[in-house]
XYZ file of C-alpha atoms in Angstrom:
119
model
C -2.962 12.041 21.077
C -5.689 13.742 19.300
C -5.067 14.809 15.705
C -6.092 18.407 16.664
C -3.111 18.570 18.896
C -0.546 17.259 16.530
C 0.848 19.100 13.280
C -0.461 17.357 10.281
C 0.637 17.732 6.773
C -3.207 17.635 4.972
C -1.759 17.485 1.330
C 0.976 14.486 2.343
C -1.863 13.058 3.745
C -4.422 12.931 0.952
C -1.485 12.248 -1.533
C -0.868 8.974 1.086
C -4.957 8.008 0.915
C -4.994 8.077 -2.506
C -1.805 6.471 -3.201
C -2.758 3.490 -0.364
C -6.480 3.354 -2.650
C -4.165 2.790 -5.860
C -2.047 0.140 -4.669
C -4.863 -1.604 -3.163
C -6.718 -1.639 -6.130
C -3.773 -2.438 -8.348
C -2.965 -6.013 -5.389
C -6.814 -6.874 -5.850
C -6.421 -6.902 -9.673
C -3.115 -8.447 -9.696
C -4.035 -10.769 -7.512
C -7.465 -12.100 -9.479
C -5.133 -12.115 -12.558
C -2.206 -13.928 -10.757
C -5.019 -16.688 -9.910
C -5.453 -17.891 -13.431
C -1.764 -18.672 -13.473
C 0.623 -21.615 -13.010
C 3.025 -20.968 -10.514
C 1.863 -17.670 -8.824
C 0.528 -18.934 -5.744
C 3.403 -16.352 -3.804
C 2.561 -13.757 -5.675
C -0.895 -14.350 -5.385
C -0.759 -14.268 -1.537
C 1.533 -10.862 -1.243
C -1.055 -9.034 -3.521
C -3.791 -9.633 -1.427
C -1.800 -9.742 1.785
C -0.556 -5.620 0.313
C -4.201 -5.038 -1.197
C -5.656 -5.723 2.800
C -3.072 -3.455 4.204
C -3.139 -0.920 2.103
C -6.785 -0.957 2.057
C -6.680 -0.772 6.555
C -4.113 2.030 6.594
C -6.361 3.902 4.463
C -9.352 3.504 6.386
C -7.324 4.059 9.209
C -6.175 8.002 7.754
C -9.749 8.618 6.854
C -10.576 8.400 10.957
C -8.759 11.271 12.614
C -10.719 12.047 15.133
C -9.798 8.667 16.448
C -5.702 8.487 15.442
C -3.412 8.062 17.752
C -0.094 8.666 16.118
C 2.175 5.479 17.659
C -0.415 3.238 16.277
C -0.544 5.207 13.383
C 2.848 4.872 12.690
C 3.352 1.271 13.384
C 0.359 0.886 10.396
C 2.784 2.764 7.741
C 5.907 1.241 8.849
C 3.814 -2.233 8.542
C 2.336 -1.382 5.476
C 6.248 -0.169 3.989
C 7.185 -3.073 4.471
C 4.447 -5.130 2.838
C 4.703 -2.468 -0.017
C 8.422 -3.367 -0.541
C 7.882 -7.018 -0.425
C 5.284 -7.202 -2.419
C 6.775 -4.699 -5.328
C 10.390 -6.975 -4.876
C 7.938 -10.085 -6.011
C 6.024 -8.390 -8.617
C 9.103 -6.861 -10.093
C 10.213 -10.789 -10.793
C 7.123 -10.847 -13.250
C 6.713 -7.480 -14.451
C 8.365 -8.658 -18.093
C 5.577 -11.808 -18.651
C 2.560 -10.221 -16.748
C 1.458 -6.161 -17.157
C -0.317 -6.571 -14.079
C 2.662 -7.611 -12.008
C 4.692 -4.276 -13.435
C 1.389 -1.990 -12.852
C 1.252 -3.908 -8.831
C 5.267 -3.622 -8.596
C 4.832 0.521 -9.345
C 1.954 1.157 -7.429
C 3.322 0.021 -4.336
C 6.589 1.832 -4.843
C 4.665 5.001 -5.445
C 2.731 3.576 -2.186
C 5.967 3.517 -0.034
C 7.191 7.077 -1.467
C 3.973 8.620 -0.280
C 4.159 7.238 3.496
C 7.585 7.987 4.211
C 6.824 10.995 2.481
C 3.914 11.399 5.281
C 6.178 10.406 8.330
C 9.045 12.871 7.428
């Protein structure tokens, strides 16, 4: 279905680009910072795992000429669920490691914005 023929809400959806581009940037940094740590390895892997979806979803949004909505959809729910995995890990090590608690609330805010979207 082309986006033209499909009610879109513009300002959920630029509040959901710019929320994916946060977390994504806060998984990448997380990530390189869980590296230089013992026993992160999980962590690690979930950051960059969220940080590649996040990043894909976005890209995806920015395309609308090209969206077709079930696809779409499957993306966000996908990308949900990385978000709440990867905040549930992050949220183990948010009191040793700032990065972990900045990761952890970036995807929440992540998840908030695409269901926000789908409603």
């Amino acid at each position: 279905m082309p986006m033209g023929s499909m009610p879109m809400d513009m300002a959920a959806m630029q509040d959901c680009i710019q929320s994916l581009n946060a977390c994504s940037m806060a998984a990448t940094m997380c990530a390189g910072a869980d590296m230089t740590e013992t026993d992160m390895a999980k962590c690690t892997a979930m950051c960059s795992n969220m940080a590649d979806m996040a990043d894909a979803t976005m890209r995806m949004m920015m395309r609308p000429a090209g969206m077709d909505m079930e696809v779409m959809n499957a993306m966000l729910m996908a990308c949900m669920t990385m978000g709440k995995a990867c905040a549930a890990e992050c949220r183990m090590h948010a009191d040793m490691a700032e990065h972990c608690r900045y990761c952890a609330m970036a995807c929440e805010d992540m998840v908030a914005k695409c269901e926000a979207l789908m409603a």
